[in-house]
Amino acid sequence: MLITLTWYCMRTKDKVDVLRIPYPSANVTINTSKRYLSSNLASICQLGNHIFEFASLYGLAKRLNRKPKFFIENGSHRKMLEKGKSIIPGLVRKFLVINGSVPHTIGNTSFQPTCCSYDDPMKLENSQDEYLHLSGMFYQSWKYFVNMKEELSSYLNDAKFMNFGSLPRSNPKTHV
C-alpha cells in the first residue's frame, strides 16, 4: 500500500487527498454458487447519505436474494464503514466487507442512472451474474427498503449511549 501511495503522490501535482487514493484490487473468488450485490458508494459524503446507502443496498440485496458487499476502496470508504458501525452496527454486520477495490473482473451493472431517483430493482431479478456492482449512487428513496422500518430500527445503536453534543434532549415535559 505504501508503494501505491508513493506512486500516486509522485504522479499528482495538486494537493493529494490521501483518503481518496485507491486501494489495490480485492482478491475475490469467482464462480461460486453465491450471489452478491455492491455499488459505487458516495463515501466522501456525510452520514445521512451513508445511512441511506446502507439501508437501500441492504433492501435491494434482500429483495434480489443477494448478499450485500462493501468494498473498502480507499480511506473514505474505510471512514464511511467506521461511521456506519458506530450508528447502525447491526446493519453494517449484514454486509460482507472486503478490504480492497472492486476487481476489474467485476463489471458495472447499469442501475439508477440519475442521482437520488428510484429505479425498479425487479429489472435485475433475472440476472444470473454472480456479482452485481451497481453503477448508481446515493439510492435516496425509501422505496428501496419499504416495509423494513422495524428491522432497520433494530440495527441502530442504542441512542442512550451516543453523544449528540449540544442538541436538545427529551425530558418529562418535552419530547424531542
Coordinates of C-alpha atoms in Angstrom, one line a residue:
M1 CA 0.0 0.0 0.0
L2 CA 2.9 2.4 0.7
I3 CA 4.2 1.8 -2.8
T4 CA 0.7 2.7 -4.2
L5 CA 0.6 5.9 -2.1
T6 CA 4.1 6.9 -3.2
W7 CA 3.3 6.3 -6.9
Y8 CA 0.0 8.3 -6.6
C9 CA 1.7 11.2 -4.9
M10 CA 4.5 11.3 -7.5
R11 CA 2.0 11.4 -10.4
T12 CA -0.2 14.1 -8.9
K13 CA 0.9 17.7 -9.0
D14 CA -2.1 19.0 -7.0
K15 CA -2.7 18.5 -3.3
V16 CA -3.2 14.9 -2.5
D17 CA -6.2 13.8 -0.5
V18 CA -4.9 10.6 0.9
L19 CA -8.4 9.3 1.7
R20 CA -9.2 9.1 -2.0
I21 CA -6.1 7.1 -3.0
P22 CA -7.5 3.8 -4.4
Y23 CA -6.6 0.6 -2.6
P24 CA -5.4 -2.3 -4.7
S25 CA -8.0 -4.6 -6.2
A26 CA -9.5 -7.1 -3.8
N27 CA -9.0 -10.8 -4.2
V28 CA -12.4 -12.3 -4.6
T29 CA -13.4 -15.8 -5.6
I30 CA -15.3 -16.0 -8.9
N31 CA -17.7 -18.8 -10.0
T32 CA -19.2 -19.7 -6.6
S33 CA -22.8 -20.5 -6.1
K34 CA -23.3 -17.3 -4.1
R35 CA -24.8 -14.1 -5.4
Y36 CA -23.6 -10.6 -4.3
L37 CA -24.7 -7.0 -4.6
S38 CA -22.4 -4.0 -4.3
S39 CA -22.4 -0.5 -5.6
N40 CA -20.4 2.7 -6.2
L41 CA -20.7 4.4 -2.8
A42 CA -20.7 8.1 -2.1
S43 CA -18.1 7.6 0.6
I44 CA -17.0 11.3 0.6
C45 CA -20.5 12.4 1.6
Q46 CA -21.9 12.7 5.1
L47 CA -23.6 10.4 7.5
G48 CA -27.2 10.8 6.2
N49 CA -26.1 9.8 2.7
H50 CA -24.2 6.8 4.2
I51 CA -27.2 5.6 6.2
F52 CA -29.5 5.8 3.1
E53 CA -26.9 3.9 1.0
F54 CA -26.5 1.1 3.6
A55 CA -30.3 0.8 4.1
S56 CA -31.0 0.9 0.4
L57 CA -28.3 -1.6 -0.6
Y58 CA -29.4 -3.9 2.1
G59 CA -33.1 -3.6 1.0
L60 CA -32.1 -4.2 -2.7
A61 CA -29.9 -7.2 -1.8
K62 CA -32.7 -8.7 0.3
R63 CA -35.3 -8.2 -2.5
L64 CA -32.9 -9.8 -5.1
N65 CA -31.9 -12.6 -2.8
R66 CA -28.2 -11.5 -2.7
K67 CA -25.6 -10.8 -0.1
P68 CA -24.7 -7.1 0.2
K69 CA -21.0 -6.5 -0.2
F70 CA -19.0 -3.4 0.9
F71 CA -15.6 -2.9 -0.9
I72 CA -13.2 -0.7 1.1
E73 CA -11.9 1.1 -2.0
N74 CA -10.0 3.9 -0.2
G75 CA -9.7 5.7 3.0
S76 CA -13.0 7.5 2.5
H77 CA -14.7 4.1 2.3
R78 CA -13.0 3.0 5.5
K79 CA -14.2 6.1 7.2
M80 CA -17.7 5.6 5.9
L81 CA -17.6 2.0 7.3
E82 CA -16.4 3.1 10.7
K83 CA -19.1 5.8 10.9
G84 CA -21.7 3.2 9.9
K85 CA -20.5 0.8 12.6
S86 CA -21.0 3.5 15.3
I87 CA -24.5 4.4 14.3
I88 CA -26.0 1.3 12.6
P89 CA -23.8 -1.5 13.7
G90 CA -26.4 -4.2 13.2
L91 CA -27.0 -3.1 9.6
V92 CA -23.2 -2.9 8.8
R93 CA -22.9 -6.5 10.1
K94 CA -25.2 -7.6 7.3
F95 CA -22.6 -6.7 4.7
L96 CA -19.7 -8.8 3.6
V97 CA -16.8 -6.3 4.0
I98 CA -13.9 -6.7 1.5
N99 CA -10.7 -4.8 2.1
G100 CA -9.8 -3.6 -1.4
S101 CA -11.2 -2.0 -4.6
V102 CA -13.7 -3.7 -6.8
P103 CA -11.7 -6.0 -9.1
H104 CA -11.7 -5.2 -12.8
T105 CA -13.2 -8.7 -13.5
I106 CA -16.5 -7.4 -11.9
G107 CA -18.2 -5.1 -14.4
N108 CA -20.7 -2.3 -13.6
T109 CA -24.4 -3.2 -13.8
S110 CA -26.4 -0.2 -15.1
F111 CA -28.9 0.8 -12.4
Q112 CA -30.4 4.1 -11.2
P113 CA -28.8 6.2 -14.0
T114 CA -29.6 9.5 -12.3
C115 CA -28.9 10.6 -8.7
C116 CA -31.4 10.3 -6.0
S117 CA -34.2 8.7 -8.1
Y118 CA -35.9 5.3 -7.7
D119 CA -35.2 2.6 -10.2
D120 CA -37.2 -0.7 -10.1
P121 CA -34.9 -3.4 -8.7
M122 CA -37.0 -6.1 -10.3
K123 CA -35.4 -5.4 -13.6
L124 CA -32.3 -7.1 -12.1
E125 CA -34.2 -10.1 -10.8
N126 CA -33.4 -12.4 -13.7
S127 CA -29.7 -11.6 -13.7
Q128 CA -27.6 -14.8 -13.3
D129 CA -24.4 -12.8 -12.7
E130 CA -22.7 -13.8 -9.5
Y131 CA -21.7 -10.2 -8.8
L132 CA -23.9 -7.2 -9.5
H133 CA -21.9 -4.0 -8.9
L134 CA -24.5 -1.2 -9.4
S135 CA -23.5 1.9 -11.3
G136 CA -25.8 4.3 -9.4
M137 CA -25.1 6.3 -6.3
F138 CA -26.9 7.7 -3.2
Y139 CA -30.1 5.5 -3.5
Q140 CA -32.1 8.1 -1.7
S141 CA -35.5 6.6 -1.9
W142 CA -37.4 4.9 0.9
K143 CA -38.8 2.5 -1.8
Y144 CA -35.6 0.5 -1.7
F145 CA -36.4 -0.5 1.9
V146 CA -40.2 -0.3 2.0
N147 CA -41.8 -2.3 4.9
M148 CA -38.4 -2.7 6.6
K149 CA -38.8 0.1 9.3
E150 CA -38.9 -2.3 12.3
E151 CA -35.9 -4.3 11.1
L152 CA -33.8 -1.3 10.2
S153 CA -34.7 0.4 13.5
S154 CA -33.4 -2.7 15.3
Y155 CA -30.0 -2.2 13.8
L156 CA -29.5 1.3 15.2
N157 CA -27.0 1.8 18.1
D158 CA -28.7 2.5 21.4
A159 CA -29.1 6.3 21.4
K160 CA -28.7 6.5 25.2
F161 CA -25.0 5.9 24.9
M162 CA -24.4 8.2 21.9
N163 CA -23.1 11.7 22.3
F164 CA -25.1 14.2 20.3
G165 CA -23.3 17.3 21.7
S166 CA -25.5 20.3 22.3
L167 CA -28.6 19.0 20.5
P168 CA -31.8 19.2 22.6
R169 CA -32.8 16.1 24.6
S170 CA -36.2 14.8 25.6
N171 CA -37.4 15.4 29.2
P172 CA -40.6 14.7 31.1
K173 CA -42.2 17.8 29.7
T174 CA -40.9 17.8 26.1
H175 CA -40.3 15.1 23.6
V176 CA -37.6 15.8 21.0

